Amino acid sequence: MASTRQEIIDQFKQLLEQDITAVKEQVDHLKTQFYASLNEEMAAAEETSETIKAEEEQFKELLAQYKAKRAEIAAAEAKEQAENLARKQAIIDQMKALVEGASADGVMENLQKMRDLQAEWKTIGAVPATELQALRKAYQQYQEQFYDLVKINIELRDLDFKKNLELKTLLCEAAERLQNNENIVEASRSLQQLHEEWAEIGPVAREVREEIWERFKAASTVINKKHQAYFDALHAKEQENLERKQAIIDQLKAINEPIVNGEPLSAKQWEELTEKIQALQNEWRKIGFAPKKFNQSIYDAYRAECDRFFHTKTEYFKELRDTFTANLKHKRSLVEQASTIAGQLKEGADWTKEQWDEATKQVQALQAEWKTVGTVARKYSDDLWKQFSEACDTFFNAKRETMKGERIKAKGERAAKAVKAAVNQGADGMRRMRDRLQQEIKTAENNILFFTAKSKTANKLVDDMQKKIDALKKQLEDIQTKLDAEDDE
């Protein structure tokens, strides 16, 4: 989550309490974040608020403090390096004096002075980088001239040459061993240390001076080439990482664009897209660094796309929860109305046909309205449907039993009359029976429309009623056949 400008200011204050020389990258990052946020809000606002001005002034003050501390440290370092430069230049002047004033009488004394100067040289810290090359060259020059020009005891000089050769041989061997170090960065740092030690060691005999240097230089060249190849490969890999990360950002944008433009999605589609986003995030984590100058910008672009997706998703599910809540309230109301009608049956055993018809219309209206209501949370869905369907089933079962009794009674009466009429009136009775059967079939077919509830009980009632209609139609067909036969006679 992006930091607020006040959080950035607080982080900056904490950095100012740390080692100023070690926080430059963090300060640069905070500066980028702060002004990006500031510019974005200023662009959106019609006029700059006092809060923005205050925050900018506070941040500028912290920058000023940071720059002042860095300047103070830089000044102290520059002063110390200048002092070190003066000390080393003084040593070189003394070495020059020893070379130019060398005499046979003072050989041992001058040799000790030279060694003392060499020891003091090693204790002196860094000097300005612009002076380092010249200093080392002069130091090496007078050091070698001293041993070449001063008339010292040959044995003592040879001993020093031998000792220096042994030391430089050890450095050559160490440099050659570094070729086997797979950590090329570590090997390169170690080589730099060996070069510093080489520069501090005195000269060797003229006849081996070039040979020992060429050996050391050859070993150094191998390490330096590996170091260069390593960073070339690293830069190529960083460029590849940049391209892979940009490809992921492009995929994130392709997912986000339709969504933020209002394309409707189902909950299932949201989950599928979330899985894709998470897969892309996992892939991002496996990719190494991009080139340093792009690292922050590419990450900010990636983070923005991820945040955009999850913000949109959060808003969608917030609206969905509100819809579920409204649907739940609606369906509970329908359950309550259906249950109220079903509960009235205890008092409605003697309802008239008109009352049954009115109640049926109400229940069927509730069923139709139920179908128009959207979904609710899964934990409520099954229970609500069970309550609603049970209330509807209770009503239609009661109606079926009531209507069944009336139909049986009516059917018996009609059958008795039909038999009597058939005995007394031959063909007229059959015509009346035909008319009654037609009416009875019509009534039955109307009644079957009442059984609309989706349950096993309701389905069975519909099947039974259909069988009865088919039987009545068969009777009607038989009577019509007989009537047709009489008409032919």
PDB file of N, CA and C in Angstrom, residues 15-106:
ATOM      1  N   LEU A  15      15.408   8.540   8.951  1.00  0.00           N
ATOM      2  CA  LEU A  15      16.653   8.366   8.192  1.00  0.00           C
ATOM      3  C   LEU A  15      17.706   9.391   8.612  1.00  0.00           C
ATOM      4  N   LEU A  16      17.251  10.599   8.953  1.00  0.00           N
ATOM      5  CA  LEU A  16      18.194  11.647   9.352  1.00  0.00           C
ATOM      6  C   LEU A  16      18.910  11.318  10.656  1.00  0.00           C
ATOM      7  N   GLU A  17      18.356  10.367  11.419  1.00  0.00           N
ATOM      8  CA  GLU A  17      18.990   9.954  12.665  1.00  0.00           C
ATOM      9  C   GLU A  17      19.983   8.813  12.456  1.00  0.00           C
ATOM     10  N   GLN A  18      20.048   8.296  11.211  1.00  0.00           N
ATOM     11  CA  GLN A  18      20.957   7.196  10.911  1.00  0.00           C
ATOM     12  C   GLN A  18      22.233   7.718  10.263  1.00  0.00           C
ATOM     13  N   ASP A  19      23.079   6.785   9.831  1.00  0.00           N
ATOM     14  CA  ASP A  19      24.314   7.139   9.147  1.00  0.00           C
ATOM     15  C   ASP A  19      23.961   7.753   7.793  1.00  0.00           C
ATOM     16  N   ILE A  20      24.204   9.052   7.633  1.00  0.00           N
ATOM     17  CA  ILE A  20      23.793   9.776   6.438  1.00  0.00           C
ATOM     18  C   ILE A  20      24.447   9.217   5.188  1.00  0.00           C
ATOM     19  N   THR A  21      25.650   8.688   5.331  1.00  0.00           N
ATOM     20  CA  THR A  21      26.367   8.183   4.156  1.00  0.00           C
ATOM     21  C   THR A  21      25.764   6.900   3.615  1.00  0.00           C
ATOM     22  N   ALA A  22      24.859   6.258   4.369  1.00  0.00           N
ATOM     23  CA  ALA A  22      24.331   4.940   3.956  1.00  0.00           C
ATOM     24  C   ALA A  22      22.866   4.981   3.535  1.00  0.00           C
ATOM     25  N   VAL A  23      22.268   6.188   3.465  1.00  0.00           N
ATOM     26  CA  VAL A  23      20.814   6.243   3.213  1.00  0.00           C
ATOM     27  C   VAL A  23      20.452   6.989   1.931  1.00  0.00           C
ATOM     28  N   LYS A  24      21.415   7.209   1.051  1.00  0.00           N
ATOM     29  CA  LYS A  24      21.142   8.006  -0.152  1.00  0.00           C
ATOM     30  C   LYS A  24      20.024   7.415  -1.007  1.00  0.00           C
ATOM     31  N   GLU A  25      20.089   6.088  -1.278  1.00  0.00           N
ATOM     32  CA  GLU A  25      19.058   5.462  -2.123  1.00  0.00           C
ATOM     33  C   GLU A  25      17.679   5.573  -1.488  1.00  0.00           C
ATOM     34  N   GLN A  26      17.600   5.386  -0.160  1.00  0.00           N
ATOM     35  CA  GLN A  26      16.314   5.487   0.533  1.00  0.00           C
ATOM     36  C   GLN A  26      15.763   6.912   0.455  1.00  0.00           C
ATOM     37  N   VAL A  27      16.650   7.901   0.597  1.00  0.00           N
ATOM     38  CA  VAL A  27      16.213   9.302   0.519  1.00  0.00           C
ATOM     39  C   VAL A  27      15.698   9.611  -0.890  1.00  0.00           C
ATOM     40  N   ASP A  28      16.448   9.147  -1.912  1.00  0.00           N
ATOM     41  CA  ASP A  28      16.015   9.379  -3.295  1.00  0.00           C
ATOM     42  C   ASP A  28      14.648   8.756  -3.538  1.00  0.00           C
ATOM     43  N   HIS A  29      14.423   7.559  -2.980  1.00  0.00           N
ATOM     44  CA  HIS A  29      13.135   6.876  -3.165  1.00  0.00           C
ATOM     45  C   HIS A  29      12.007   7.656  -2.494  1.00  0.00           C
ATOM     46  N   LEU A  30      12.256   8.125  -1.255  1.00  0.00           N
ATOM     47  CA  LEU A  30      11.231   8.903  -0.546  1.00  0.00           C
ATOM     48  C   LEU A  30      10.921  10.195  -1.300  1.00  0.00           C
ATOM     49  N   LYS A  31      11.962  10.810  -1.845  1.00  0.00           N
ATOM     50  CA  LYS A  31      11.772  12.050  -2.602  1.00  0.00           C
ATOM     51  C   LYS A  31      10.890  11.808  -3.817  1.00  0.00           C
ATOM     52  N   THR A  32      11.155  10.706  -4.530  1.00  0.00           N
ATOM     53  CA  THR A  32      10.347  10.358  -5.715  1.00  0.00           C
ATOM     54  C   THR A  32       8.894  10.128  -5.318  1.00  0.00           C
ATOM     55  N   GLN A  33       8.697   9.347  -4.241  1.00  0.00           N
ATOM     56  CA  GLN A  33       7.333   9.046  -3.774  1.00  0.00           C
ATOM     57  C   GLN A  33       6.592  10.332  -3.378  1.00  0.00           C
ATOM     58  N   PHE A  34       7.311  11.202  -2.614  1.00  0.00           N
ATOM     59  CA  PHE A  34       6.663  12.402  -2.079  1.00  0.00           C
ATOM     60  C   PHE A  34       6.187  13.306  -3.206  1.00  0.00           C
ATOM     61  N   TYR A  35       7.081  13.611  -4.159  1.00  0.00           N
ATOM     62  CA  TYR A  35       6.701  14.550  -5.210  1.00  0.00           C
ATOM     63  C   TYR A  35       5.735  13.941  -6.208  1.00  0.00           C
ATOM     64  N   ALA A  36       5.779  12.610  -6.369  1.00  0.00           N
ATOM     65  CA  ALA A  36       4.778  11.969  -7.220  1.00  0.00           C
ATOM     66  C   ALA A  36       3.390  12.149  -6.625  1.00  0.00           C
ATOM     67  N   SER A  37       3.291  11.920  -5.303  1.00  0.00           N
ATOM     68  CA  SER A  37       2.009  12.089  -4.608  1.00  0.00           C
ATOM     69  C   SER A  37       1.575  13.552  -4.623  1.00  0.00           C
ATOM     70  N   LEU A  38       2.545  14.444  -4.377  1.00  0.00           N
ATOM     71  CA  LEU A  38       2.243  15.876  -4.326  1.00  0.00           C
ATOM     72  C   LEU A  38       1.747  16.374  -5.680  1.00  0.00           C
ATOM     73  N   ASN A  39       2.468  16.019  -6.735  1.00  0.00           N
ATOM     74  CA  ASN A  39       2.090  16.473  -8.077  1.00  0.00           C
ATOM     75  C   ASN A  39       0.730  15.928  -8.489  1.00  0.00           C
ATOM     76  N   GLU A  40       0.455  14.670  -8.109  1.00  0.00           N
ATOM     77  CA  GLU A  40      -0.837  14.064  -8.463  1.00  0.00           C
ATOM     78  C   GLU A  40      -1.993  14.815  -7.807  1.00  0.00           C
ATOM     79  N   GLU A  41      -1.826  15.137  -6.514  1.00  0.00           N
ATOM     80  CA  GLU A  41      -2.912  15.828  -5.808  1.00  0.00           C
ATOM     81  C   GLU A  41      -3.050  17.267  -6.303  1.00  0.00           C
ATOM     82  N   MET A  42      -1.919  17.929  -6.600  1.00  0.00           N
ATOM     83  CA  MET A  42      -1.972  19.310  -7.080  1.00  0.00           C
ATOM     84  C   MET A  42      -2.628  19.380  -8.459  1.00  0.00           C
ATOM     85  N   ALA A  43      -2.382  18.333  -9.264  1.00  0.00           N
ATOM     86  CA  ALA A  43      -2.985  18.307 -10.603  1.00  0.00           C
ATOM     87  C   ALA A  43      -4.497  18.138 -10.527  1.00  0.00           C
ATOM     88  N   ALA A  44      -4.941  17.376  -9.501  1.00  0.00           N
ATOM     89  CA  ALA A  44      -6.370  17.112  -9.350  1.00  0.00           C
ATOM     90  C   ALA A  44      -7.105  18.282  -8.695  1.00  0.00           C
ATOM     91  N   ALA A  45      -6.379  19.063  -7.882  1.00  0.00           N
ATOM     92  CA  ALA A  45      -7.019  20.152  -7.128  1.00  0.00           C
ATOM     93  C   ALA A  45      -7.053  21.428  -7.970  1.00  0.00           C
ATOM     94  N   GLU A  46      -8.111  22.233  -7.758  1.00  0.00           N
ATOM     95  CA  GLU A  46      -8.220  23.491  -8.481  1.00  0.00           C
ATOM     96  C   GLU A  46      -7.211  24.514  -7.953  1.00  0.00           C
ATOM     97  N   GLU A  47      -6.898  24.457  -6.701  1.00  0.00           N
ATOM     98  CA  GLU A  47      -5.886  25.330  -6.115  1.00  0.00           C
ATOM     99  C   GLU A  47      -5.142  24.585  -5.018  1.00  0.00           C
ATOM    100  N   THR A  48      -3.929  25.000  -4.789  1.00  0.00           N
ATOM    101  CA  THR A  48      -3.075  24.311  -3.816  1.00  0.00           C
ATOM    102  C   THR A  48      -3.546  24.604  -2.394  1.00  0.00           C
ATOM    103  N   SER A  49      -3.804  23.534  -1.625  1.00  0.00           N
ATOM    104  CA  SER A  49      -4.287  23.710  -0.251  1.00  0.00           C
ATOM    105  C   SER A  49      -3.143  24.085   0.680  1.00  0.00           C
ATOM    106  N   GLU A  50      -3.508  24.636   1.824  1.00  0.00           N
ATOM    107  CA  GLU A  50      -2.504  24.995   2.839  1.00  0.00           C
ATOM    108  C   GLU A  50      -1.791  23.757   3.354  1.00  0.00           C
ATOM    109  N   THR A  51      -2.534  22.642   3.427  1.00  0.00           N
ATOM    110  CA  THR A  51      -1.928  21.385   3.908  1.00  0.00           C
ATOM    111  C   THR A  51      -0.815  20.943   2.976  1.00  0.00           C
ATOM    112  N   ILE A  52      -1.088  21.009   1.665  1.00  0.00           N
ATOM    113  CA  ILE A  52      -0.075  20.605   0.675  1.00  0.00           C
ATOM    114  C   ILE A  52       1.164  21.494   0.792  1.00  0.00           C
ATOM    115  N   LYS A  53       0.910  22.821   0.916  1.00  0.00           N
ATOM    116  CA  LYS A  53       2.034  23.757   1.044  1.00  0.00           C
ATOM    117  C   LYS A  53       2.862  23.454   2.289  1.00  0.00           C
ATOM    118  N   ALA A  54       2.150  23.166   3.398  1.00  0.00           N
ATOM    119  CA  ALA A  54       2.848  22.881   4.658  1.00  0.00           C
ATOM    120  C   ALA A  54       3.684  21.613   4.550  1.00  0.00           C
ATOM    121  N   GLU A  55       3.093  20.599   3.933  1.00  0.00           N
ATOM    122  CA  GLU A  55       3.824  19.336   3.769  1.00  0.00           C
ATOM    123  C   GLU A  55       5.041  19.516   2.880  1.00  0.00           C
ATOM    124  N   GLU A  56       4.876  20.319   1.813  1.00  0.00           N
ATOM    125  CA  GLU A  56       6.010  20.535   0.911  1.00  0.00           C
ATOM    126  C   GLU A  56       7.121  21.303   1.622  1.00  0.00           C
ATOM    127  N   GLU A  57       6.763  22.319   2.411  1.00  0.00           N
ATOM    128  CA  GLU A  57       7.762  23.079   3.152  1.00  0.00           C
ATOM    129  C   GLU A  57       8.489  22.198   4.171  1.00  0.00           C
ATOM    130  N   GLN A  58       7.706  21.328   4.833  1.00  0.00           N
ATOM    131  CA  GLN A  58       8.312  20.422   5.822  1.00  0.00           C
ATOM    132  C   GLN A  58       9.293  19.467   5.144  1.00  0.00           C
ATOM    133  N   PHE A  59       8.874  18.958   3.964  1.00  0.00           N
ATOM    134  CA  PHE A  59       9.750  18.008   3.242  1.00  0.00           C
ATOM    135  C   PHE A  59      11.007  18.724   2.742  1.00  0.00           C
ATOM    136  N   LYS A  60      10.848  19.970   2.238  1.00  0.00           N
ATOM    137  CA  LYS A  60      12.010  20.738   1.781  1.00  0.00           C
ATOM    138  C   LYS A  60      12.989  21.005   2.930  1.00  0.00           C
ATOM    139  N   GLU A  61      12.441  21.256   4.118  1.00  0.00           N
ATOM    140  CA  GLU A  61      13.295  21.495   5.289  1.00  0.00           C
ATOM    141  C   GLU A  61      14.106  20.252   5.622  1.00  0.00           C
ATOM    142  N   LEU A  62      13.441  19.065   5.546  1.00  0.00           N
ATOM    143  CA  LEU A  62      14.158  17.814   5.803  1.00  0.00           C
ATOM    144  C   LEU A  62      15.236  17.587   4.747  1.00  0.00           C
ATOM    145  N   LEU A  63      14.926  17.909   3.479  1.00  0.00           N
ATOM    146  CA  LEU A  63      15.933  17.782   2.417  1.00  0.00           C
ATOM    147  C   LEU A  63      17.128  18.696   2.685  1.00  0.00           C
ATOM    148  N   ALA A  64      16.815  19.882   3.148  1.00  0.00           N
ATOM    149  CA  ALA A  64      17.889  20.821   3.460  1.00  0.00           C
ATOM    150  C   ALA A  64      18.779  20.290   4.589  1.00  0.00           C
ATOM    151  N   GLN A  65      18.124  19.718   5.621  1.00  0.00           N
ATOM    152  CA  GLN A  65      18.897  19.125   6.720  1.00  0.00           C
ATOM    153  C   GLN A  65      19.765  17.977   6.219  1.00  0.00           C
ATOM    154  N   TYR A  66      19.163  17.174   5.349  1.00  0.00           N
ATOM    155  CA  TYR A  66      19.911  16.026   4.802  1.00  0.00           C
ATOM    156  C   TYR A  66      21.116  16.504   3.995  1.00  0.00           C
ATOM    157  N   LYS A  67      20.887  17.489   3.115  1.00  0.00           N
ATOM    158  CA  LYS A  67      21.985  18.007   2.296  1.00  0.00           C
ATOM    159  C   LYS A  67      23.058  18.660   3.164  1.00  0.00           C
ATOM    160  N   ALA A  68      22.620  19.336   4.231  1.00  0.00           N
ATOM    161  CA  ALA A  68      23.584  19.986   5.122  1.00  0.00           C
ATOM    162  C   ALA A  68      24.457  18.942   5.822  1.00  0.00           C
ATOM    163  N   LYS A  69      23.816  17.859   6.275  1.00  0.00           N
ATOM    164  CA  LYS A  69      24.590  16.802   6.937  1.00  0.00           C
ATOM    165  C   LYS A  69      25.554  16.140   5.969  1.00  0.00           C
ATOM    166  N   ARG A  70      25.071  15.882   4.735  1.00  0.00           N
ATOM    167  CA  ARG A  70      25.960  15.274   3.728  1.00  0.00           C
ATOM    168  C   ARG A  70      27.125  16.215   3.411  1.00  0.00           C
ATOM    169  N   ALA A  71      26.802  17.503   3.302  1.00  0.00           N
ATOM    170  CA  ALA A  71      27.854  18.471   3.015  1.00  0.00           C
ATOM    171  C   ALA A  71      28.869  18.521   4.152  1.00  0.00           C
ATOM    172  N   GLU A  72      28.349  18.426   5.382  1.00  0.00           N
ATOM    173  CA  GLU A  72      29.235  18.444   6.554  1.00  0.00           C
ATOM    174  C   GLU A  72      30.163  17.234   6.554  1.00  0.00           C
ATOM    175  N   ILE A  73      29.565  16.061   6.233  1.00  0.00           N
ATOM    176  CA  ILE A  73      30.372  14.838   6.188  1.00  0.00           C
ATOM    177  C   ILE A  73      31.385  14.909   5.057  1.00  0.00           C
ATOM    178  N   ALA A  74      30.905  15.396   3.886  1.00  0.00           N
ATOM    179  CA  ALA A  74      31.796  15.506   2.733  1.00  0.00           C
ATOM    180  C   ALA A  74      32.953  16.464   3.027  1.00  0.00           C
ATOM    181  N   ALA A  75      32.620  17.545   3.726  1.00  0.00           N
ATOM    182  CA  ALA A  75      33.662  18.512   4.075  1.00  0.00           C
ATOM    183  C   ALA A  75      34.690  17.896   5.023  1.00  0.00           C
ATOM    184  N   ALA A  76      34.152  17.120   5.996  1.00  0.00           N
ATOM    185  CA  ALA A  76      35.067  16.470   6.948  1.00  0.00           C
ATOM    186  C   ALA A  76      35.956  15.462   6.238  1.00  0.00           C
ATOM    187  N   GLU A  77      35.324  14.704   5.298  1.00  0.00           N
ATOM    188  CA  GLU A  77      36.114  13.721   4.547  1.00  0.00           C
ATOM    189  C   GLU A  77      37.158  14.424   3.676  1.00  0.00           C
ATOM    190  N   ALA A  78      36.726  15.507   3.037  1.00  0.00           N
ATOM    191  CA  ALA A  78      37.659  16.245   2.178  1.00  0.00           C
ATOM    192  C   ALA A  78      38.824  16.809   2.999  1.00  0.00           C
ATOM    193  N   LYS A  79      38.496  17.309   4.201  1.00  0.00           N
ATOM    194  CA  LYS A  79      39.535  17.847   5.067  1.00  0.00           C
ATOM    195  C   LYS A  79      40.514  16.761   5.486  1.00  0.00           C
ATOM    196  N   GLU A  80      39.932  15.589   5.867  1.00  0.00           N
ATOM    197  CA  GLU A  80      40.796  14.480   6.290  1.00  0.00           C
ATOM    198  C   GLU A  80      41.663  13.996   5.136  1.00  0.00           C
ATOM    199  N   GLN A  81      41.065  13.898   3.921  1.00  0.00           N
ATOM    200  CA  GLN A  81      41.840  13.461   2.768  1.00  0.00           C
ATOM    201  C   GLN A  81      42.938  14.475   2.420  1.00  0.00           C
ATOM    202  N   ALA A  82      42.620  15.757   2.579  1.00  0.00           N
ATOM    203  CA  ALA A  82      43.634  16.787   2.318  1.00  0.00           C
ATOM    204  C   ALA A  82      44.793  16.660   3.300  1.00  0.00           C
ATOM    205  N   GLU A  83      44.450  16.384   4.577  1.00  0.00           N
ATOM    206  CA  GLU A  83      45.497  16.203   5.581  1.00  0.00           C
ATOM    207  C   GLU A  83      46.341  14.966   5.271  1.00  0.00           C
ATOM    208  N   ASN A  84      45.637  13.874   4.841  1.00  0.00           N
ATOM    209  CA  ASN A  84      46.372  12.659   4.486  1.00  0.00           C
ATOM    210  C   ASN A  84      47.284  12.906   3.277  1.00  0.00           C
ATOM    211  N   LEU A  85      46.783  13.692   2.319  1.00  0.00           N
ATOM    212  CA  LEU A  85      47.581  14.024   1.142  1.00  0.00           C
ATOM    213  C   LEU A  85      48.840  14.790   1.541  1.00  0.00           C
ATOM    214  N   ALA A  86      48.660  15.744   2.449  1.00  0.00           N
ATOM    215  CA  ALA A  86      49.826  16.523   2.903  1.00  0.00           C
ATOM    216  C   ALA A  86      50.834  15.631   3.617  1.00  0.00           C
ATOM    217  N   ARG A  87      50.359  14.693   4.418  1.00  0.00           N
ATOM    218  CA  ARG A  87      51.274  13.789   5.138  1.00  0.00           C
ATOM    219  C   ARG A  87      52.031  12.892   4.153  1.00  0.00           C
ATOM    220  N   LYS A  88      51.299  12.354   3.138  1.00  0.00           N
ATOM    221  CA  LYS A  88      51.968  11.484   2.168  1.00  0.00           C
ATOM    222  C   LYS A  88      52.942  12.270   1.286  1.00  0.00           C
ATOM    223  N   GLN A  89      52.549  13.492   0.941  1.00  0.00           N
ATOM    224  CA  GLN A  89      53.476  14.314   0.165  1.00  0.00           C
ATOM    225  C   GLN A  89      54.737  14.638   0.972  1.00  0.00           C
ATOM    226  N   ALA A  90      54.561  14.829   2.301  1.00  0.00           N
ATOM    227  CA  ALA A  90      55.720  15.072   3.160  1.00  0.00           C
ATOM    228  C   ALA A  90      56.630  13.844   3.206  1.00  0.00           C
ATOM    229  N   ILE A  91      56.008  12.646   3.241  1.00  0.00           N
ATOM    230  CA  ILE A  91      56.801  11.408   3.240  1.00  0.00           C
ATOM    231  C   ILE A  91      57.565  11.281   1.928  1.00  0.00           C
ATOM    232  N   ILE A  92      56.890  11.593   0.804  1.00  0.00           N
ATOM    233  CA  ILE A  92      57.559  11.534  -0.497  1.00  0.00           C
ATOM    234  C   ILE A  92      58.732  12.520  -0.541  1.00  0.00           C
ATOM    235  N   ASP A  93      58.499  13.700   0.022  1.00  0.00           N
ATOM    236  CA  ASP A  93      59.603  14.694   0.073  1.00  0.00           C
ATOM    237  C   ASP A  93      60.783  14.144   0.882  1.00  0.00           C
ATOM    238  N   GLN A  94      60.489  13.489   2.002  1.00  0.00           N
ATOM    239  CA  GLN A  94      61.567  12.911   2.811  1.00  0.00           C
ATOM    240  C   GLN A  94      62.260  11.764   2.068  1.00  0.00           C
ATOM    241  N   MET A  95      61.471  10.943   1.350  1.00  0.00           N
ATOM    242  CA  MET A  95      62.055   9.862   0.564  1.00  0.00           C
ATOM    243  C   MET A  95      62.957  10.426  -0.535  1.00  0.00           C
ATOM    244  N   LYS A  96      62.471  11.514  -1.162  1.00  0.00           N
ATOM    245  CA  LYS A  96      63.272  12.173  -2.192  1.00  0.00           C
ATOM    246  C   LYS A  96      64.590  12.676  -1.611  1.00  0.00           C
ATOM    247  N   ALA A  97      64.490  13.248  -0.406  1.00  0.00           N
ATOM    248  CA  ALA A  97      65.712  13.748   0.251  1.00  0.00           C
ATOM    249  C   ALA A  97      66.670  12.608   0.556  1.00  0.00           C
ATOM    250  N   LEU A  98      66.127  11.459   0.985  1.00  0.00           N
ATOM    251  CA  LEU A  98      66.977  10.307   1.262  1.00  0.00           C
ATOM    252  C   LEU A  98      67.666   9.819  -0.015  1.00  0.00           C
ATOM    253  N   VAL A  99      66.909   9.836  -1.144  1.00  0.00           N
ATOM    254  CA  VAL A  99      67.486   9.392  -2.422  1.00  0.00           C
ATOM    255  C   VAL A  99      68.575  10.358  -2.885  1.00  0.00           C
ATOM    256  N   GLU A 100      68.258  11.642  -2.839  1.00  0.00           N
ATOM    257  CA  GLU A 100      69.192  12.647  -3.359  1.00  0.00           C
ATOM    258  C   GLU A 100      70.396  12.859  -2.441  1.00  0.00           C
ATOM    259  N   GLY A 101      70.192  12.584  -1.143  1.00  0.00           N
ATOM    260  CA  GLY A 101      71.301  12.808  -0.208  1.00  0.00           C
ATOM    261  C   GLY A 101      71.964  11.531   0.268  1.00  0.00           C
ATOM    262  N   ALA A 102      71.755  10.431  -0.463  1.00  0.00           N
ATOM    263  CA  ALA A 102      72.304   9.146  -0.033  1.00  0.00           C
ATOM    264  C   ALA A 102      73.825   9.167  -0.075  1.00  0.00           C
ATOM    265  N   SER A 103      74.422   8.569   0.952  1.00  0.00           N
ATOM    266  CA  SER A 103      75.877   8.459   1.013  1.00  0.00           C
ATOM    267  C   SER A 103      76.241   7.137   1.655  1.00  0.00           C
ATOM    268  N   ALA A 104      77.463   6.693   1.417  1.00  0.00           N
ATOM    269  CA  ALA A 104      77.901   5.396   1.947  1.00  0.00           C
ATOM    270  C   ALA A 104      77.942   5.393   3.461  1.00  0.00           C
ATOM    271  N   ASP A 105      78.247   6.534   4.049  1.00  0.00           N
ATOM    272  CA  ASP A 105      78.375   6.587   5.504  1.00  0.00           C
ATOM    273  C   ASP A 105      77.030   6.413   6.208  1.00  0.00           C
ATOM    274  N   GLY A 106      75.943   6.844   5.555  1.00  0.00           N
ATOM    275  CA  GLY A 106      74.656   6.796   6.242  1.00  0.00           C
ATOM    276  C   GLY A 106      73.708   5.751   5.693  1.00  0.00           C
TER     277      GLY A 106
END
